[in-house]
Short mmCIF file of C-alpha atoms and ligand atoms in Angstrom, two decimals:
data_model
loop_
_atom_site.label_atom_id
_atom_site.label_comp_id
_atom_site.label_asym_id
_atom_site.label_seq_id
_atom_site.Cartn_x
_atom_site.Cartn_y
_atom_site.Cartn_z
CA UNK A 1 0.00 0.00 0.00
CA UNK A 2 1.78 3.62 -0.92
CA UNK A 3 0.33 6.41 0.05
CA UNK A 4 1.79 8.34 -2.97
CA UNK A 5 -1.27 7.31 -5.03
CA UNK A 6 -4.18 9.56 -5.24
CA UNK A 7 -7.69 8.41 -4.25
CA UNK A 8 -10.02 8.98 -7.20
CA UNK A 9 -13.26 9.75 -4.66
CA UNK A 10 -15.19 12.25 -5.06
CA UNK A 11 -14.21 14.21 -2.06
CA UNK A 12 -12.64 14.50 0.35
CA UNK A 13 -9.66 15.26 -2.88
CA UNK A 14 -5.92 14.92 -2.76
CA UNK A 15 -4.13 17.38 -0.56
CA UNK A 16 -1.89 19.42 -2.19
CA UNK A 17 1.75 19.58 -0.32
CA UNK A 18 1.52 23.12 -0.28
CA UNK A 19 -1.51 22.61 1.44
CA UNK A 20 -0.56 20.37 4.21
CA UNK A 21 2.23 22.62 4.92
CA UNK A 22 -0.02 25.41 4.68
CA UNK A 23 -2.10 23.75 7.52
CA UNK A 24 1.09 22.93 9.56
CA UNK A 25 0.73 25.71 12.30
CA UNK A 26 1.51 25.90 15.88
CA UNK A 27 -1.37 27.15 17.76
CA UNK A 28 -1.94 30.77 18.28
CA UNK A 29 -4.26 32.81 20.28
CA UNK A 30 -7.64 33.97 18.55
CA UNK A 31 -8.44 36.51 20.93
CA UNK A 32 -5.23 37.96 20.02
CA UNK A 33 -5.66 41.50 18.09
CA UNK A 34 -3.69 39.98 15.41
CA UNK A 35 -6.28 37.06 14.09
CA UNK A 36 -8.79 39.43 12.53
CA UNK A 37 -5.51 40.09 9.94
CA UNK A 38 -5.34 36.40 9.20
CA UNK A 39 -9.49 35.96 9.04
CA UNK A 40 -10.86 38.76 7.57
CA UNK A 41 -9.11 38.71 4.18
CA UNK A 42 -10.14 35.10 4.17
CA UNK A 43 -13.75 35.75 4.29
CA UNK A 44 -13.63 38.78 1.39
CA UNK A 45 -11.51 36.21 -0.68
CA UNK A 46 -13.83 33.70 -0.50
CA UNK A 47 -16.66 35.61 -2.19
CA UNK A 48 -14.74 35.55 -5.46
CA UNK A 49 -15.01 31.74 -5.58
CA UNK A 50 -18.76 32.00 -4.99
CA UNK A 51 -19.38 34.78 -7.04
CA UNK A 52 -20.74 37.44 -5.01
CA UNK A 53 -20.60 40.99 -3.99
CA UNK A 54 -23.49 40.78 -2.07
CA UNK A 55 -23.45 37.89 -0.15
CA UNK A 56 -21.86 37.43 3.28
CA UNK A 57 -19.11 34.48 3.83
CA UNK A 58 -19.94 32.47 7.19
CA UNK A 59 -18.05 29.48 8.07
CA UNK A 60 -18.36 26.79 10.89
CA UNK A 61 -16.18 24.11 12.18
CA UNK A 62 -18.11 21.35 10.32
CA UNK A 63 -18.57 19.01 7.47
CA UNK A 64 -20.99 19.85 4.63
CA UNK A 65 -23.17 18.41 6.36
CA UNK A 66 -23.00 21.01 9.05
CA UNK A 67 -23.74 24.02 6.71
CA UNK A 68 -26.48 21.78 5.45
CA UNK A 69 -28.50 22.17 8.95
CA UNK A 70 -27.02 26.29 9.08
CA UNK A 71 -28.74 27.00 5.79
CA UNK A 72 -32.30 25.41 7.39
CA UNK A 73 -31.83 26.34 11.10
CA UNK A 74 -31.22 30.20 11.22
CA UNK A 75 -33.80 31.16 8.09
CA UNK A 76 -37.02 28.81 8.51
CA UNK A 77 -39.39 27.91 11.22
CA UNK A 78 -40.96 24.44 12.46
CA UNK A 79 -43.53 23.86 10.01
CA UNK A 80 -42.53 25.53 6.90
CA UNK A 81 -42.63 24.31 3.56
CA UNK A 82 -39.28 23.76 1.41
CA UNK A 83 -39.66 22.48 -1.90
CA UNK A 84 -36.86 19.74 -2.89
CA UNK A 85 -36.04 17.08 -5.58
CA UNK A 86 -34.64 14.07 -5.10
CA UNK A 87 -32.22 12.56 -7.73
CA UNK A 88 -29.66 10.97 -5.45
CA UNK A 89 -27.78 10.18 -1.85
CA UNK A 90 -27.19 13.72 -1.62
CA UNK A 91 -30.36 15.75 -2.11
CA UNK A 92 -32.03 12.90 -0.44
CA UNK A 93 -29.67 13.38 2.60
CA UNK A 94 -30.92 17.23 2.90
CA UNK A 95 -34.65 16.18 2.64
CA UNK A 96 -34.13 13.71 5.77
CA UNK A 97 -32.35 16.68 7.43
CA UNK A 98 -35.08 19.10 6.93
CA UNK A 99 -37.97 16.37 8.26
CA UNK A 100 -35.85 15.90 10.91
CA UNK A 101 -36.39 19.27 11.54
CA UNK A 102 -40.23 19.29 11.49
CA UNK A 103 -40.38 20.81 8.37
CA UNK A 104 -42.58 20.49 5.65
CA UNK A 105 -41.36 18.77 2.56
CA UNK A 106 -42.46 18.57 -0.85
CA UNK A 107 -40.45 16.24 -2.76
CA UNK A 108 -40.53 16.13 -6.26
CA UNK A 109 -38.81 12.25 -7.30
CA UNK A 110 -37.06 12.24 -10.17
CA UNK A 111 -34.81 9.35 -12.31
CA UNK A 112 -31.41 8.99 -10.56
CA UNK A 113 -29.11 10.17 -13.26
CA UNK A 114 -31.63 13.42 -13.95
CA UNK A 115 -30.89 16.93 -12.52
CA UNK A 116 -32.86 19.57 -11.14
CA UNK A 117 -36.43 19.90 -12.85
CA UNK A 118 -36.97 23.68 -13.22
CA UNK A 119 -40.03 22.66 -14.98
CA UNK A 120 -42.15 20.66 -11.76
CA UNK A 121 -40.28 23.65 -9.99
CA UNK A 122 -42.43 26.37 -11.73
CA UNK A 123 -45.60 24.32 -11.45
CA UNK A 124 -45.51 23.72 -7.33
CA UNK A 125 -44.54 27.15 -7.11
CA UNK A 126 -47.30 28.55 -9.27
CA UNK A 127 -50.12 26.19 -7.05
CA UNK A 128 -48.76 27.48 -4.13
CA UNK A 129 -51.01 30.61 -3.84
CA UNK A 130 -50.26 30.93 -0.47
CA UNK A 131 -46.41 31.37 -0.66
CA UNK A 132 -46.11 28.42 2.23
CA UNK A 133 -42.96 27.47 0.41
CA UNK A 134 -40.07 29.21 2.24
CA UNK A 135 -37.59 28.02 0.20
CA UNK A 136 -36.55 25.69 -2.71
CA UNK A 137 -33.17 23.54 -1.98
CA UNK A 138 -31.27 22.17 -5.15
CA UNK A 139 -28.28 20.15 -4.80
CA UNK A 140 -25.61 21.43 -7.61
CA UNK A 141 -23.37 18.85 -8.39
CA UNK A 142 -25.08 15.49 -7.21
CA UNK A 143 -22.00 13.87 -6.39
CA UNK A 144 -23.95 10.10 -6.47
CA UNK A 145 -25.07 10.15 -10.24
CA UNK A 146 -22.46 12.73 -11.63
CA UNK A 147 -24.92 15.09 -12.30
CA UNK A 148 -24.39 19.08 -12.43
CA UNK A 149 -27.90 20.51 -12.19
CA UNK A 150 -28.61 24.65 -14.10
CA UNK A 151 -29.16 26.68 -11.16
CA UNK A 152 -29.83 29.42 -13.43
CA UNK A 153 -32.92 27.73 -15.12
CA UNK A 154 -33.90 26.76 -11.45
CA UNK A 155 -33.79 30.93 -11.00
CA UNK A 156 -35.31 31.60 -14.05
CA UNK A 157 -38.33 29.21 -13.37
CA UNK A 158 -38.84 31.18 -9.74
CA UNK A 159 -39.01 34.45 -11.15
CA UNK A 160 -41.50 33.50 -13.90
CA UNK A 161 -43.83 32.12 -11.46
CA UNK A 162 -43.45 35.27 -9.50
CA UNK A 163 -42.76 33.33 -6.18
CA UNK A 164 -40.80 34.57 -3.35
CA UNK A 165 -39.35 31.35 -1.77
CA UNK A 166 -35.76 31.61 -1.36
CA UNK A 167 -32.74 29.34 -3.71
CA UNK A 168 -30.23 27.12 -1.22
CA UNK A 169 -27.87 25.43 -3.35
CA UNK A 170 -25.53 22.81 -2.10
CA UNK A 171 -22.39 23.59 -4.18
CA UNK A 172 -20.29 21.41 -1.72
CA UNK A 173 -18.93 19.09 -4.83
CA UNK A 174 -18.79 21.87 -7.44
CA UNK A 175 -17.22 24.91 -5.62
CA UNK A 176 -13.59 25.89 -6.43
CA UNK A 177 -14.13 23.39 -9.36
CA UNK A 178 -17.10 24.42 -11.67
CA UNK A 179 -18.60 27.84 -12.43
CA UNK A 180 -20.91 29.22 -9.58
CA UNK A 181 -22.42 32.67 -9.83
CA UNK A 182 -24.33 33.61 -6.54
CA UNK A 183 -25.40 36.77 -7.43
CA UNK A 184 -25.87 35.99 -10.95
CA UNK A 185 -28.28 33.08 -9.90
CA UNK A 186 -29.93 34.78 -7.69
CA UNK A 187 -28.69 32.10 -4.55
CA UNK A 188 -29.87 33.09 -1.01
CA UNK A 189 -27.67 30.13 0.91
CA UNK A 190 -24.78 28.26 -1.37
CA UNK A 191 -23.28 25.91 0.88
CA UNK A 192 -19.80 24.21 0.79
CA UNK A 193 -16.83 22.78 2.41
CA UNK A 194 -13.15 22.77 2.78
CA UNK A 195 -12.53 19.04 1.76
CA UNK A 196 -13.38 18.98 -2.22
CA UNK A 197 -12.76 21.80 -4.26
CA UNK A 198 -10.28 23.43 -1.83
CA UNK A 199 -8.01 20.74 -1.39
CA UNK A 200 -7.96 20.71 2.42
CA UNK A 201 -8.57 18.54 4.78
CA UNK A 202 -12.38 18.18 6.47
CA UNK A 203 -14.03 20.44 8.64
CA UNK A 204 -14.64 23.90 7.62
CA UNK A 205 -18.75 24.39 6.53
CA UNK A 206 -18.33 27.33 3.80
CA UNK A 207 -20.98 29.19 3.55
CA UNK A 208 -22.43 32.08 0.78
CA UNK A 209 -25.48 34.28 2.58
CA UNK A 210 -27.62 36.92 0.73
CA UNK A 211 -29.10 40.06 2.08
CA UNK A 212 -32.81 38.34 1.71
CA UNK A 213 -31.82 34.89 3.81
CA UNK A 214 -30.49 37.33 6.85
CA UNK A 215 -33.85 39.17 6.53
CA UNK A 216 -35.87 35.70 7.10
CA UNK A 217 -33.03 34.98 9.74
CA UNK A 218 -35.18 37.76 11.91
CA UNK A 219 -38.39 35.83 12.56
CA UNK A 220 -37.00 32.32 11.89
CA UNK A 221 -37.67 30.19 14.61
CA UNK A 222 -35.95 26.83 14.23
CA UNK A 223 -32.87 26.82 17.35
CA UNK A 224 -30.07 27.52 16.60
CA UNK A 225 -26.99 27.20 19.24
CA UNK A 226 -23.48 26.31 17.41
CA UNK A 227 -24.74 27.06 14.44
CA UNK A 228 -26.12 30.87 14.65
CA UNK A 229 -25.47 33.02 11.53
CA UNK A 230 -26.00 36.06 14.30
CA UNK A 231 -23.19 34.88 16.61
CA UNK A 232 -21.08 33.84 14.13
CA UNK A 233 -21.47 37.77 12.02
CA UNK A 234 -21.28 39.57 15.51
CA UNK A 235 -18.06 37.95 16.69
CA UNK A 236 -16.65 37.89 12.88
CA UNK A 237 -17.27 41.70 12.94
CA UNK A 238 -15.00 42.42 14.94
CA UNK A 239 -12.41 39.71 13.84
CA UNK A 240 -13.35 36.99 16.31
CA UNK A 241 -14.45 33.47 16.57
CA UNK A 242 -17.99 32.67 18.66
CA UNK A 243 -15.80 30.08 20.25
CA UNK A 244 -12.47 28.26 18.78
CA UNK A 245 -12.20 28.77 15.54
CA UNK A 246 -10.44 25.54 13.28
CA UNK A 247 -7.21 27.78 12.80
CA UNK A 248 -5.49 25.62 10.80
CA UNK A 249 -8.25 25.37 8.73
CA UNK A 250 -8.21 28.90 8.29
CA UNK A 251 -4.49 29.03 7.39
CA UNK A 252 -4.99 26.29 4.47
CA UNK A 253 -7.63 27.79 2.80
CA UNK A 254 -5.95 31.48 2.76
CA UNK A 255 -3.01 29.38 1.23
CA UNK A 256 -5.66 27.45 -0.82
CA UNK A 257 -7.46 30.83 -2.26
CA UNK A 258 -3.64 31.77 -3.32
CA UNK A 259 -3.97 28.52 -5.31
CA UNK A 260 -6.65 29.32 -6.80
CA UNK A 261 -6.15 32.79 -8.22
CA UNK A 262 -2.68 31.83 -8.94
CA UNK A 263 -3.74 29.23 -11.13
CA UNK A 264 -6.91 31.32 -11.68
CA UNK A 265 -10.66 30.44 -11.28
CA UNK A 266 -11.14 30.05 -15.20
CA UNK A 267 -8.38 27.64 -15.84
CA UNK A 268 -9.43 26.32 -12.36
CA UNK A 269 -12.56 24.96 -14.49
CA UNK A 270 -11.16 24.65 -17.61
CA UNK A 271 -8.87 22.42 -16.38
CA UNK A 272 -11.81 20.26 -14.53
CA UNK A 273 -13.54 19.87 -17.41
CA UNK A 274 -10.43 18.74 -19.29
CA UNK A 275 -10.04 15.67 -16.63
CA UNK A 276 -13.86 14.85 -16.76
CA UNK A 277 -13.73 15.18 -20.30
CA UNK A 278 -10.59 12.54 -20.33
CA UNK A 279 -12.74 9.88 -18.06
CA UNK A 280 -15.65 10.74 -20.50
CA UNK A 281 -13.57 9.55 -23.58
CA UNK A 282 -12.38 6.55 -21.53
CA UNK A 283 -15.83 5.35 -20.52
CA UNK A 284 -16.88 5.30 -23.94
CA UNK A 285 -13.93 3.23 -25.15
CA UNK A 286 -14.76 0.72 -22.56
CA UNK A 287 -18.57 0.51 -24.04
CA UNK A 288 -19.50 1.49 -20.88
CA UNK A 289 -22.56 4.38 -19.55
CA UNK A 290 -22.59 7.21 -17.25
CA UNK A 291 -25.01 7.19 -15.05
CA UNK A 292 -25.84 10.88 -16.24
CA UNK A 293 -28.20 11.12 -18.37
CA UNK A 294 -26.96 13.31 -20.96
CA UNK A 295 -24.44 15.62 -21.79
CA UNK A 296 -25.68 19.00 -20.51
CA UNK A 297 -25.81 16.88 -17.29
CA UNK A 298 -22.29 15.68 -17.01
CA UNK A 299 -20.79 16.95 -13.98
CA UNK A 300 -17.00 17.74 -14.18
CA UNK A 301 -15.98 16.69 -11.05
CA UNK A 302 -17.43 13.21 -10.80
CA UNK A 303 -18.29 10.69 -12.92
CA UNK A 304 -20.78 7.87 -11.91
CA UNK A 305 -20.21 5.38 -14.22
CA UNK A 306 -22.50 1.51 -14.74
CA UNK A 307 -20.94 -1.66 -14.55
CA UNK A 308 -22.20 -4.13 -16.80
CA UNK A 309 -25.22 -6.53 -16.31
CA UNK A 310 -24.15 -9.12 -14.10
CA UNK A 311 -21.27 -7.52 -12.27
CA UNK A 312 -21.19 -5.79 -8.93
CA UNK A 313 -19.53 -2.42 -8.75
CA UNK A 314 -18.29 -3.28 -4.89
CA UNK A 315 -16.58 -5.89 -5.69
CA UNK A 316 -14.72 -3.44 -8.69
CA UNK A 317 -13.97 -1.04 -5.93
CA UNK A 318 -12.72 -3.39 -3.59
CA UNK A 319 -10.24 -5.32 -5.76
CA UNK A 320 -8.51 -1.42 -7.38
CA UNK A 321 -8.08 -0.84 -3.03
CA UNK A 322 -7.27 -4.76 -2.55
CA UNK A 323 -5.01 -4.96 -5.34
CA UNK A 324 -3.69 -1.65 -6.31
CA UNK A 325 -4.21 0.97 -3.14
CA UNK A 326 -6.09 3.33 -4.55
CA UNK A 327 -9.24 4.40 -3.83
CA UNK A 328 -13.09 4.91 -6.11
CA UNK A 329 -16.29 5.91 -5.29
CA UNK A 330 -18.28 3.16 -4.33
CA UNK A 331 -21.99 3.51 -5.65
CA UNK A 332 -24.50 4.82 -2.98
CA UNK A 333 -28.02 4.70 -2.56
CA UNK A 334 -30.01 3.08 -5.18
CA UNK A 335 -26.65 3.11 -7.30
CA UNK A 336 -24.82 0.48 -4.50
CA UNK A 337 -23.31 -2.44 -6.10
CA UNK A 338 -24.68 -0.44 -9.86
CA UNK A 339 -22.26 2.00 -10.47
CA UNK A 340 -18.45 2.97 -9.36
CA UNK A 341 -17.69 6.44 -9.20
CA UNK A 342 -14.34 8.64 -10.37
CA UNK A 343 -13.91 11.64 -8.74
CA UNK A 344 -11.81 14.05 -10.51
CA UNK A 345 -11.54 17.09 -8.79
CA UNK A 346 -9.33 19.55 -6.40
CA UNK A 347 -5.52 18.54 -7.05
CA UNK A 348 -5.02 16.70 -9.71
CA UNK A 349 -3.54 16.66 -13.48
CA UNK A 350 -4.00 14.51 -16.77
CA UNK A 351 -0.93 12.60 -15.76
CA UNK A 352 -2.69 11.51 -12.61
CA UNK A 353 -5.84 11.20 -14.06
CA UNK A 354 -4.39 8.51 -16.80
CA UNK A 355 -3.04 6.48 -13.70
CA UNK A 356 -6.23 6.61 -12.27
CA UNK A 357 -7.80 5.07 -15.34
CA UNK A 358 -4.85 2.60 -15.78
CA UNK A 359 -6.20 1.41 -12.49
CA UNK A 360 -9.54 0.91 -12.82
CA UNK A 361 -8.93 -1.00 -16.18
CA UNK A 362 -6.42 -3.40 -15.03
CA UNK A 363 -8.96 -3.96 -11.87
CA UNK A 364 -11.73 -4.62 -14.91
CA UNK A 365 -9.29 -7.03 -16.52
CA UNK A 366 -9.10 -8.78 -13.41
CA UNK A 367 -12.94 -9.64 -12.56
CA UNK A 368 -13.31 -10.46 -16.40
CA UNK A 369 -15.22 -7.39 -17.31
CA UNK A 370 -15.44 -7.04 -21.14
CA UNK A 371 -13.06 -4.34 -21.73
CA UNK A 372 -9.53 -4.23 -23.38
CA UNK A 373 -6.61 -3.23 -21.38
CA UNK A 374 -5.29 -0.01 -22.46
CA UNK A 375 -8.25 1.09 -24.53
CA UNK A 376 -9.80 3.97 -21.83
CA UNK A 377 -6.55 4.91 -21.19
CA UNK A 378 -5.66 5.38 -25.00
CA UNK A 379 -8.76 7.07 -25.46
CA UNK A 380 -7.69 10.34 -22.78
CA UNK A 381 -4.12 10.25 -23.84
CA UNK A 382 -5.67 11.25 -27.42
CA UNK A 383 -8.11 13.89 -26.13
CA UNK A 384 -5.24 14.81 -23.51
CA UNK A 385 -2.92 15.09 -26.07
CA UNK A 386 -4.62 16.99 -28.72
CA UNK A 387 -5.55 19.89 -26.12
CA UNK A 388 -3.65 22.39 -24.93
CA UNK A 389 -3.22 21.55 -21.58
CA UNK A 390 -3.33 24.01 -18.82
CA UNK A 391 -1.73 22.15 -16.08
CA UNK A 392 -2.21 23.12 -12.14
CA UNK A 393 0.74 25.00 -11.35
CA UNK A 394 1.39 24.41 -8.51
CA UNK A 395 0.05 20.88 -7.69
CA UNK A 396 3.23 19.76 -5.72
C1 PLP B 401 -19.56 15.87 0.15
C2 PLP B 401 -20.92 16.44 -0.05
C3 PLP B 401 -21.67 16.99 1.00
C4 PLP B 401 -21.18 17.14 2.40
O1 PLP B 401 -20.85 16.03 3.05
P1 PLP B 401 -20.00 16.07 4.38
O2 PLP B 401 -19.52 14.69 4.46
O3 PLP B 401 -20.91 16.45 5.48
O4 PLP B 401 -18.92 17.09 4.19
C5 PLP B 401 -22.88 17.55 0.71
N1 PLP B 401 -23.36 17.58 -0.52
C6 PLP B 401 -22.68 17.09 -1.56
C7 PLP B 401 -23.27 17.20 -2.93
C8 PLP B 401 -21.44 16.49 -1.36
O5 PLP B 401 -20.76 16.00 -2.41
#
């Protein structure tokens, strides 16, 4: 087992070196006057990634997951109605968390595979007279089918039914990675986290708030402890932490916004789709499908792709760990034992990419599967190598 190899999940990514090092700090005092120099730039940086002007950065010491229950907690009230659709593990995930909650959702089910449906969008929202819909929560990038939903045509279909509900997105698998425009979509919450597009290691909740979400944060009446946007903004405001703030955390992803406008945000994404591109080409050598359902679908930071008839995607994953040490997406939810999954995002290049592919074939050729050795691979070395690339800079 090496741990030189790269794991191929779809999050947490591959930490840069720069990155670790970037994390390695002794600890310092954060009711020092000197912290508010280190955390405030942090915060205004991080608005480029999401796109805003408007909108106000607030983190927690969590998982996605975390920022998940933020979003809900500080804007809505027990017994409100959110309006979600469920087309995988992680959509359905923030459905469970808002009935857990007590409140009400209306699920629209759709084909794993499918994205958002800004059509069924505009019709509950139109036959909802009443405006009991608070808000309508879309998952981005669903990071169990590969799927990278149009937030804008989610927008588009809330305006033309004149609705006031407010747009969460979850952009925790497509932040730092894929185009997001917060103020250009018209987001009220955008959640993310430190461990997929940023490179770092778990446990920083990113989140992206608009003007209209604090306004509902005024009557909302869900509790709120850890979690409140208000503490959080009051002690921010004056440079401070609520309570211990994840410093290293904070140190890794000022080195990891560096990164990113070093490299900058557009090559950032052209680069992503180059990879995803590269596993596209391979798939389709092998004969095999993407669980996406069509191109304007494909996401470029994960690909969810089918075994064939007859052969168990677990087993796939376990042998490339078994055999090889390196790590794929196993298939979740309905897609368990279905699909495998290639994550291709946060630090990584075509060169690591093809090894990753190399892999997963000679794991294929192992268990039999009807594929010939070399042939993926072949397939993104030609679509790597007629490109220009634009390699990460600074990946080591
Ligand atoms: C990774 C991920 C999350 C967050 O999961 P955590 O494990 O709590 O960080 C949420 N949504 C999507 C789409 C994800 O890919």
């Amino acid at each position: 087992m090496s741990n030189q190899n790269p794991v191929f999940i779809p999050g947490p990514t591959n930490i840069p070196d720069r990155l670790r090092l970037a994390m390695q700090v002794q600890t310092q005092d954060h009711r020092a006057p000197d912290f508010v120099e280190t955390f405030a730039p942090v915060l205004e940086d991080t608005k480029k990634v999401f796109g805003t002007k408007e909108g106000k950065i607030i983190t927690f010491p969590a998982s996605g997951t975390g920022g998940w229950e933020a979003s809900v907690t500080n804007t809505l009230s027990p017994g409100d109605s959110v309006l979600v659709a469920r087309y995988g593990m992680f959509s359905h995930r923030w459905i469970d968390l808002c009935q857990r909650h007590g409140l009400d959702v209306r699920i629209i089910e759709c084909p794993w595979g499918s994205g958002a449906p800004a059509d069924k969008f505009a019709e509950a929202l139109a036959a909802d007279k009443e405006h009991k819909i608070k808000a309508v929560l879309v998952t981005h990038n669903e990071t169990a089918t590969g799927v990278r939903s149009d937030i804008g045509a989610v927008r588009k279909a809330m305006d033309a039914s004149d609705h006031p509900a407010m747009l969460f997105v979850d952009c925790v698998s497509s932040l730092a990675s894929m185009p997001f425009e917060f103020d250009g979509w018209g987001v009220d919450i955008a959640v993310s986290g430190s461990q997929k597009g940023f490179m770092l290691a778990t446990g920083m909740a990113i989140l992206c708030v608009s003007p209209k979400a604090l306004a509902a944060m005024e009557t909302a009446q869900l509790p709120r402890t850890f979690f409140d946007f208000r503490d959080m903004m009051n002690a921010n405001a004056s440079g401070g932490f609520p309570y211990t703030p994840p410093l290293q955390l904070i140190y890794g992803m000022r080195e990891s916004l560096k990164m990113l406008f070093e490299e900058g945000l557009d090559n950032v994404y052209a680069r992503h789709f180059r990879l995803a591109e590269g596993v596209r080409k391979a798939t389709a050598a092998w004969g095999l499908e993407l669980v996406a359902q069509s191109p304007d679908l494909y996401s470029d930071t994960v690909s969810a792709i089918y075994v064939p008839e007859g052969f168990d995607s677990n087993a796939l994953t376990d042998h490339a760990f078994n055999a090889y040490g390196v790590s794929f997406g196993i298939g979740l939810g309905e897609m368990n034992g279905k699909a495998f999954r290639i994550g291709h995002l946060g630090s990584l290049t075509d060169v690591m990419v093809l090894s990753g592919l190399a892999t997963i074939e000679m794991a294929m050729a192992d268990l039999d599967y009807p594929i010939t050795l070399g042939s993926g691979v072949a397939a993104a070395q030609e679509y790597f190598r007629s490109g220009s690339a634009t390699p990460m800079q600074s990946a080591a």
